[in-house]
Amino acid sequence: MSDGYSKVLVIGVTTHIGKYIVKASARAFYPTFALVREEEPSDLEKFQLIQGFKYFSGVNLLIGHLNDHESLVNAIKQVDVVISAVDRHHILDQHKIIAAIIEAGNVIRFIPSEFGNDADRVHAVEPAKTTYANQVIIRRAIEAAGIPYTYVSSNFFACHVFPNVEKPGPMSPPRDKAIIFGDGTPKAVINTEEDVAYYTIQAVDDPRTLNKILYIRPEGNIYSFNDLVSLWESKIDQTIERVYIPEEEVLKKIEEAPVPLNMLLSLGYSAFVKGEQTNFDIDPSIGVEASQLFPDFKYTSVDEYLDQFL
């Protein structure tokens, strides 16, 4: 540790949530290390992101790769906490991180890449089904190895929701028609990436989150799809046509949708049709809720988030 702060290594720093976690860690004054490949990425956005980390106060770049065991071990030996933010295509590659953590022998907390629904509680359809199954495999491997962990169940990222689940993405909510899967009554949880990253970093040294699931489920961010549409209508002072898609038709849309829309639709089905983000109470023996653990943090509410579109 450095001055009472654990040294944090982030793996998957150019993924959607990874870049937020790196910045949140540095802003919280944790000595922050970002694992990057030796060769520069060909993708311009990723290249610029890594270049930006070089000048972001508190961020140190470490050369390494998931497929290079020695580099992984060397990187992990320099830190106390490992946070994986790899994308869904590399979930099972986290076995390599687990092996490196075991060899290094110094990690006091591992946060694997999840940042969605609680993988042990979902009954999703493909392609989300395979992703969650792989996350469960990694959970059991971590537990079998005796590695101290925190699993982060952050539910939906706000930019993927509003407010048309049929065409997810960071777009302005519609002012004419909303497509609603099912009857629109199951409730989901919607958080900004910045808030998810903040809560994740706050958990790394907190004994209350050790070997627990950190559910990010603040009261102000729990909404059904009908609730979301009503909230938006109140903001624009306008009634929106609601088009309800029966569950059977939703499943057909998922089957016929191209990649990556099929994944986004299957995630929407799990949350907004099956209600799998909120259809259970948090078991205090295995989980804690982030906004209750850190009540002084002012998270961004869904109500506030929508104001940017006015």
CSV table of C-alpha atoms in Angstrom, one decimal:
chain,number,residue,atom,x,y,z
A,1,MET,CA,0.0,0.0,0.0
A,2,SER,CA,1.0,3.6,-0.5
A,3,ASP,CA,0.0,6.2,2.2
A,4,GLY,CA,-2.9,3.9,3.2
A,5,TYR,CA,-4.2,3.5,-0.4
A,6,SER,CA,-4.0,0.2,-2.1
A,7,LYS,CA,-2.2,0.1,-5.5
A,8,VAL,CA,-4.7,-0.7,-8.2
A,9,LEU,CA,-4.1,-2.4,-11.5
A,10,VAL,CA,-6.8,-2.1,-14.2
A,11,ILE,CA,-6.9,-4.6,-17.0
A,12,GLY,CA,-9.1,-3.8,-20.0
A,13,VAL,CA,-8.5,-0.1,-19.8
A,14,THR,CA,-9.8,0.8,-23.3
A,15,THR,CA,-13.2,-1.0,-22.8
A,16,HIS,CA,-16.4,1.0,-22.2
A,17,ILE,CA,-16.2,0.8,-18.4
A,18,GLY,CA,-12.5,0.3,-18.1
A,19,LYS,CA,-11.5,3.9,-19.0
A,20,TYR,CA,-13.9,5.3,-16.4
A,21,ILE,CA,-12.5,3.0,-13.7
A,22,VAL,CA,-8.9,4.1,-14.5
A,23,LYS,CA,-9.9,7.8,-14.1
A,24,ALA,CA,-12.0,7.2,-11.0
A,25,SER,CA,-9.1,5.3,-9.3
A,26,ALA,CA,-6.7,8.1,-10.0
A,27,ARG,CA,-9.1,10.8,-8.9
A,28,ALA,CA,-9.6,9.0,-5.6
A,29,PHE,CA,-5.8,9.2,-5.2
A,30,TYR,CA,-5.2,5.5,-5.5
A,31,PRO,CA,-1.8,4.7,-7.1
A,32,THR,CA,-3.3,3.5,-10.4
A,33,PHE,CA,-1.7,1.2,-13.0
A,34,ALA,CA,-3.1,0.6,-16.4
A,35,LEU,CA,-2.1,-2.6,-18.2
A,36,VAL,CA,-1.4,-1.8,-21.9
A,37,ARG,CA,0.1,-3.8,-24.7
A,38,GLU,CA,3.7,-3.0,-25.9
A,39,GLU,CA,2.5,-2.3,-29.4
A,40,GLU,CA,0.3,0.7,-29.9
A,41,PRO,CA,-3.3,0.0,-30.8
A,42,SER,CA,-4.3,0.5,-34.5
A,43,ASP,CA,-7.7,1.8,-33.4
A,44,LEU,CA,-7.4,5.6,-33.2
A,45,GLU,CA,-9.8,6.0,-30.3
A,46,LYS,CA,-8.0,3.5,-28.2
A,47,PHE,CA,-4.6,5.0,-29.2
A,48,GLN,CA,-5.8,8.5,-28.1
A,49,LEU,CA,-7.2,7.1,-24.8
A,50,ILE,CA,-3.9,5.4,-23.9
A,51,GLN,CA,-2.0,8.6,-24.8
A,52,GLY,CA,-4.4,10.5,-22.6
A,53,PHE,CA,-3.6,8.2,-19.7
A,54,LYS,CA,0.1,9.1,-20.0
A,55,TYR,CA,-0.8,12.7,-18.9
A,56,PHE,CA,-3.5,11.8,-16.5
A,57,SER,CA,-2.2,12.5,-13.0
A,58,GLY,CA,-1.8,9.4,-10.9
A,59,VAL,CA,-2.0,6.9,-13.8
A,60,ASN,CA,1.0,4.7,-14.6
A,61,LEU,CA,1.2,2.5,-17.6
A,62,LEU,CA,2.5,-1.1,-17.3
A,63,ILE,CA,3.3,-3.2,-20.3
A,64,GLY,CA,1.6,-6.6,-20.3
A,65,HIS,CA,-0.9,-8.8,-22.1
A,66,LEU,CA,-3.5,-11.5,-21.1
A,67,ASN,CA,-1.6,-14.0,-23.2
A,68,ASP,CA,1.8,-13.2,-21.7
A,69,HIS,CA,1.8,-14.9,-18.3
A,70,GLU,CA,5.1,-13.5,-17.2
A,71,SER,CA,4.1,-9.9,-18.0
A,72,LEU,CA,0.8,-10.4,-16.1
A,73,VAL,CA,2.6,-11.8,-13.0
A,74,ASN,CA,5.2,-9.0,-13.1
A,75,ALA,CA,2.4,-6.3,-13.3
A,76,ILE,CA,0.3,-7.9,-10.5
A,77,LYS,CA,3.3,-8.1,-8.2
A,78,GLN,CA,3.5,-4.3,-8.2
A,79,VAL,CA,-0.1,-3.8,-6.9
A,80,ASP,CA,-2.5,-4.8,-4.2
A,81,VAL,CA,-5.8,-4.8,-6.1
A,82,VAL,CA,-6.6,-6.1,-9.6
A,83,ILE,CA,-9.7,-4.8,-11.4
A,84,SER,CA,-10.6,-6.5,-14.7
A,85,ALA,CA,-12.8,-4.6,-17.2
A,86,VAL,CA,-12.2,-6.9,-20.2
A,87,ASP,CA,-15.1,-7.1,-22.6
A,88,ARG,CA,-17.5,-10.0,-22.9
A,89,HIS,CA,-15.4,-11.8,-25.6
A,90,HIS,CA,-12.5,-12.2,-23.0
A,91,ILE,CA,-14.5,-13.2,-19.9
A,92,LEU,CA,-13.0,-16.7,-19.9
A,93,ASP,CA,-9.5,-15.3,-20.5
A,94,GLN,CA,-9.7,-14.1,-16.9
A,95,HIS,CA,-8.6,-17.6,-16.0
A,96,LYS,CA,-5.2,-16.3,-17.0
A,97,ILE,CA,-5.5,-13.4,-14.6
A,98,ILE,CA,-6.5,-15.8,-11.8
A,99,ALA,CA,-3.4,-18.0,-12.5
A,100,ALA,CA,-1.2,-14.9,-12.4
A,101,ILE,CA,-2.8,-13.7,-9.2
A,102,ILE,CA,-2.1,-17.1,-7.6
A,103,GLU,CA,1.5,-17.1,-8.7
A,104,ALA,CA,2.1,-13.5,-7.6
A,105,GLY,CA,0.6,-14.2,-4.2
A,106,ASN,CA,0.1,-10.6,-3.1
A,107,VAL,CA,-3.3,-9.6,-4.2
A,108,ILE,CA,-5.7,-8.5,-1.4
A,109,ARG,CA,-8.8,-8.0,-3.7
A,110,PHE,CA,-9.8,-9.1,-7.2
A,111,ILE,CA,-12.8,-7.5,-9.0
A,112,PRO,CA,-13.5,-9.5,-12.2
A,113,SER,CA,-15.3,-8.1,-15.2
A,114,GLU,CA,-19.0,-8.2,-14.8
A,115,PHE,CA,-20.6,-4.8,-14.4
A,116,GLY,CA,-24.2,-5.9,-15.3
A,117,ASN,CA,-26.8,-8.2,-13.8
A,118,ASP,CA,-25.9,-10.6,-11.0
A,119,ALA,CA,-24.7,-13.5,-13.0
A,120,ASP,CA,-25.9,-16.1,-10.5
A,121,ARG,CA,-29.5,-14.8,-10.6
A,122,VAL,CA,-30.3,-14.4,-14.3
A,123,HIS,CA,-32.1,-16.7,-16.7
A,124,ALA,CA,-31.2,-14.9,-19.9
A,125,VAL,CA,-31.6,-15.9,-23.5
A,126,GLU,CA,-28.8,-16.0,-26.0
A,127,PRO,CA,-26.4,-14.3,-26.6
A,128,ALA,CA,-26.5,-12.8,-23.1
A,129,LYS,CA,-27.0,-16.3,-21.7
A,130,THR,CA,-23.5,-17.4,-22.6
A,131,THR,CA,-21.9,-14.2,-21.2
A,132,TYR,CA,-23.5,-14.7,-17.8
A,133,ALA,CA,-22.6,-18.4,-17.8
A,134,ASN,CA,-19.0,-17.5,-18.4
A,135,GLN,CA,-19.1,-14.9,-15.6
A,136,VAL,CA,-20.4,-17.7,-13.3
A,137,ILE,CA,-17.5,-19.9,-14.3
A,138,ILE,CA,-15.0,-17.2,-13.4
A,139,ARG,CA,-16.8,-16.6,-10.1
A,140,ARG,CA,-16.4,-20.2,-9.1
A,141,ALA,CA,-12.8,-20.3,-10.2
A,142,ILE,CA,-12.0,-17.2,-8.0
A,143,GLU,CA,-13.7,-18.8,-5.0
A,144,ALA,CA,-12.0,-22.2,-5.5
A,145,ALA,CA,-8.7,-20.4,-5.6
A,146,GLY,CA,-9.4,-18.6,-2.4
A,147,ILE,CA,-8.8,-15.2,-3.9
A,148,PRO,CA,-10.4,-12.3,-2.0
A,149,TYR,CA,-13.0,-10.7,-4.3
A,150,THR,CA,-15.8,-8.2,-4.9
A,151,TYR,CA,-18.3,-8.8,-7.7
A,152,VAL,CA,-19.8,-5.6,-9.0
A,153,SER,CA,-23.5,-5.8,-10.2
A,154,SER,CA,-24.0,-2.4,-11.7
A,155,ASN,CA,-27.0,-3.3,-13.8
A,156,PHE,CA,-27.6,-0.9,-16.8
A,157,PHE,CA,-25.3,1.8,-18.1
A,158,ALA,CA,-27.4,4.9,-18.7
A,159,CYS,CA,-26.1,5.5,-22.2
A,160,HIS,CA,-27.4,2.1,-23.3
A,161,VAL,CA,-31.0,2.6,-22.2
A,162,PHE,CA,-32.7,5.9,-23.0
A,163,PRO,CA,-35.4,5.4,-23.7
A,164,ASN,CA,-35.8,3.0,-26.6
A,165,VAL,CA,-34.6,-0.5,-25.8
A,166,GLU,CA,-35.1,-1.6,-29.4
A,167,LYS,CA,-32.4,0.9,-30.5
A,168,PRO,CA,-30.1,1.2,-27.6
A,169,GLY,CA,-27.3,3.8,-27.6
A,170,PRO,CA,-26.4,7.3,-26.5
A,171,MET,CA,-29.2,9.0,-28.4
A,172,SER,CA,-31.8,11.6,-27.5
A,173,PRO,CA,-35.1,10.0,-26.2
A,174,PRO,CA,-37.9,10.1,-28.7
A,175,ARG,CA,-40.7,12.6,-28.6
A,176,ASP,CA,-43.2,10.8,-30.7
A,177,LYS,CA,-43.2,7.0,-30.0
A,178,ALA,CA,-41.6,4.7,-27.5
A,179,ILE,CA,-41.1,1.0,-28.2
A,180,ILE,CA,-41.7,-1.0,-25.0
A,181,PHE,CA,-40.9,-4.7,-24.5
A,182,GLY,CA,-43.5,-6.6,-22.6
A,183,ASP,CA,-46.0,-4.7,-20.6
A,184,GLY,CA,-43.5,-2.1,-19.3
A,185,THR,CA,-43.9,-2.9,-15.6
A,186,PRO,CA,-40.8,-4.8,-14.5
A,187,LYS,CA,-38.2,-2.4,-12.9
A,188,ALA,CA,-34.6,-2.1,-14.0
A,189,VAL,CA,-31.7,-0.2,-12.5
A,190,ILE,CA,-29.9,2.5,-14.5
A,191,ASN,CA,-26.6,4.1,-13.5
A,192,THR,CA,-24.0,6.4,-15.2
A,193,GLU,CA,-20.6,4.9,-15.9
A,194,GLU,CA,-19.0,7.6,-13.8
A,195,ASP,CA,-21.0,6.5,-10.8
A,196,VAL,CA,-20.3,2.8,-11.4
A,197,ALA,CA,-16.6,3.5,-11.5
A,198,TYR,CA,-16.8,5.6,-8.4
A,199,TYR,CA,-18.5,2.9,-6.4
A,200,THR,CA,-16.2,0.3,-7.7
A,201,ILE,CA,-13.1,2.2,-6.5
A,202,GLN,CA,-14.7,2.9,-3.1
A,203,ALA,CA,-15.1,-0.8,-2.7
A,204,VAL,CA,-11.5,-1.9,-3.2
A,205,ASP,CA,-10.3,-1.3,0.4
A,206,ASP,CA,-13.7,-1.5,2.2
A,207,PRO,CA,-14.0,-4.5,4.4
A,208,ARG,CA,-17.8,-4.5,4.0
A,209,THR,CA,-17.4,-5.4,0.4
A,210,LEU,CA,-14.9,-8.2,0.9
A,211,ASN,CA,-16.1,-11.5,-0.6
A,212,LYS,CA,-19.4,-9.9,-1.4
A,213,ILE,CA,-21.5,-8.7,-4.3
A,214,LEU,CA,-21.6,-4.9,-4.6
A,215,TYR,CA,-25.1,-4.1,-6.0
A,216,ILE,CA,-25.4,-0.6,-7.4
A,217,ARG,CA,-29.1,-0.2,-6.9
A,218,PRO,CA,-29.8,3.4,-5.7
A,219,GLU,CA,-33.5,4.1,-5.1
A,220,GLY,CA,-33.5,7.1,-7.4
A,221,ASN,CA,-32.4,4.9,-10.4
A,222,ILE,CA,-35.0,2.1,-10.2
A,223,TYR,CA,-37.5,2.5,-13.0
A,224,SER,CA,-39.9,0.4,-15.1
A,225,PHE,CA,-40.0,1.3,-18.8
A,226,ASN,CA,-43.5,2.8,-18.3
A,227,ASP,CA,-42.0,4.9,-15.5
A,228,LEU,CA,-39.2,6.1,-17.8
A,229,VAL,CA,-41.6,7.2,-20.5
A,230,SER,CA,-43.9,9.0,-18.0
A,231,LEU,CA,-40.9,10.8,-16.6
A,232,TRP,CA,-39.8,11.9,-20.0
A,233,GLU,CA,-43.3,13.0,-20.9
A,234,SER,CA,-43.4,15.2,-17.8
A,235,LYS,CA,-40.1,16.8,-18.8
A,236,ILE,CA,-41.1,17.6,-22.4
A,237,ASP,CA,-44.8,18.3,-21.5
A,238,GLN,CA,-45.9,16.0,-24.2
A,239,THR,CA,-47.6,12.6,-24.5
A,240,ILE,CA,-45.7,9.9,-26.3
A,241,GLU,CA,-47.3,7.0,-28.1
A,242,ARG,CA,-46.5,3.7,-26.4
A,243,VAL,CA,-46.1,0.6,-28.6
A,244,TYR,CA,-46.0,-2.6,-26.5
A,245,ILE,CA,-44.2,-5.6,-28.0
A,246,PRO,CA,-45.4,-9.0,-26.6
A,247,GLU,CA,-42.7,-11.2,-25.1
A,248,GLU,CA,-43.0,-13.8,-27.9
A,249,GLU,CA,-42.3,-11.1,-30.5
A,250,VAL,CA,-39.4,-9.7,-28.4
A,251,LEU,CA,-37.8,-13.2,-28.4
A,252,LYS,CA,-38.2,-13.3,-32.2
A,253,LYS,CA,-36.6,-9.9,-32.6
A,254,ILE,CA,-33.6,-11.1,-30.6
A,255,GLU,CA,-33.2,-14.2,-32.7
A,256,GLU,CA,-33.3,-12.1,-35.9
A,257,ALA,CA,-31.2,-9.1,-34.8
A,258,PRO,CA,-27.7,-8.7,-36.1
A,259,VAL,CA,-24.6,-8.5,-33.9
A,260,PRO,CA,-24.3,-6.5,-31.6
A,261,LEU,CA,-27.9,-5.5,-31.4
A,262,ASN,CA,-28.9,-9.0,-30.5
A,263,MET,CA,-26.8,-8.8,-27.3
A,264,LEU,CA,-28.3,-5.4,-26.3
A,265,LEU,CA,-31.8,-6.7,-27.0
A,266,SER,CA,-31.2,-9.8,-24.9
A,267,LEU,CA,-30.0,-7.7,-22.0
A,268,GLY,CA,-33.1,-5.5,-22.3
A,269,TYR,CA,-35.3,-8.6,-22.3
A,270,SER,CA,-33.7,-9.9,-19.1
A,271,ALA,CA,-34.2,-6.5,-17.3
A,272,PHE,CA,-37.3,-5.0,-18.7
A,273,VAL,CA,-39.3,-8.1,-19.5
A,274,LYS,CA,-38.2,-10.6,-16.8
A,275,GLY,CA,-37.2,-8.0,-14.2
A,276,GLU,CA,-34.1,-9.8,-13.3
A,277,GLN,CA,-32.3,-6.7,-11.9
A,278,THR,CA,-34.8,-6.1,-9.2
A,279,ASN,CA,-36.9,-9.2,-8.7
A,280,PHE,CA,-35.0,-10.2,-5.5
A,281,ASP,CA,-34.0,-8.7,-2.2
A,282,ILE,CA,-30.3,-8.4,-1.5
A,283,ASP,CA,-29.1,-11.2,0.8
A,284,PRO,CA,-26.9,-9.4,3.4
A,285,SER,CA,-24.8,-12.6,3.8
A,286,ILE,CA,-23.6,-12.3,0.2
A,287,GLY,CA,-24.3,-8.8,-0.9
A,288,VAL,CA,-24.4,-5.1,-0.1
A,289,GLU,CA,-25.9,-2.0,-1.8
A,290,ALA,CA,-23.5,0.7,-2.9
A,291,SER,CA,-25.6,3.8,-2.2
A,292,GLN,CA,-26.3,2.6,1.4
A,293,LEU,CA,-22.6,1.9,2.0
A,294,PHE,CA,-21.6,5.3,0.7
A,295,PRO,CA,-24.5,7.6,1.5
A,296,ASP,CA,-22.5,10.8,1.2
A,297,PHE,CA,-21.8,10.4,-2.5
A,298,LYS,CA,-24.4,12.2,-4.7
A,299,TYR,CA,-25.0,9.8,-7.5
A,300,THR,CA,-26.6,11.0,-10.8
A,301,SER,CA,-30.3,10.1,-10.8
A,302,VAL,CA,-32.2,9.1,-13.9
A,303,ASP,CA,-34.2,12.3,-13.5
A,304,GLU,CA,-31.1,14.4,-13.6
A,305,TYR,CA,-29.6,12.4,-16.4
A,306,LEU,CA,-32.5,13.0,-18.7
A,307,ASP,CA,-32.2,16.8,-18.3
A,308,GLN,CA,-29.3,16.8,-20.8
A,309,PHE,CA,-31.7,15.9,-23.6
A,310,LEU,CA,-34.0,18.9,-23.0
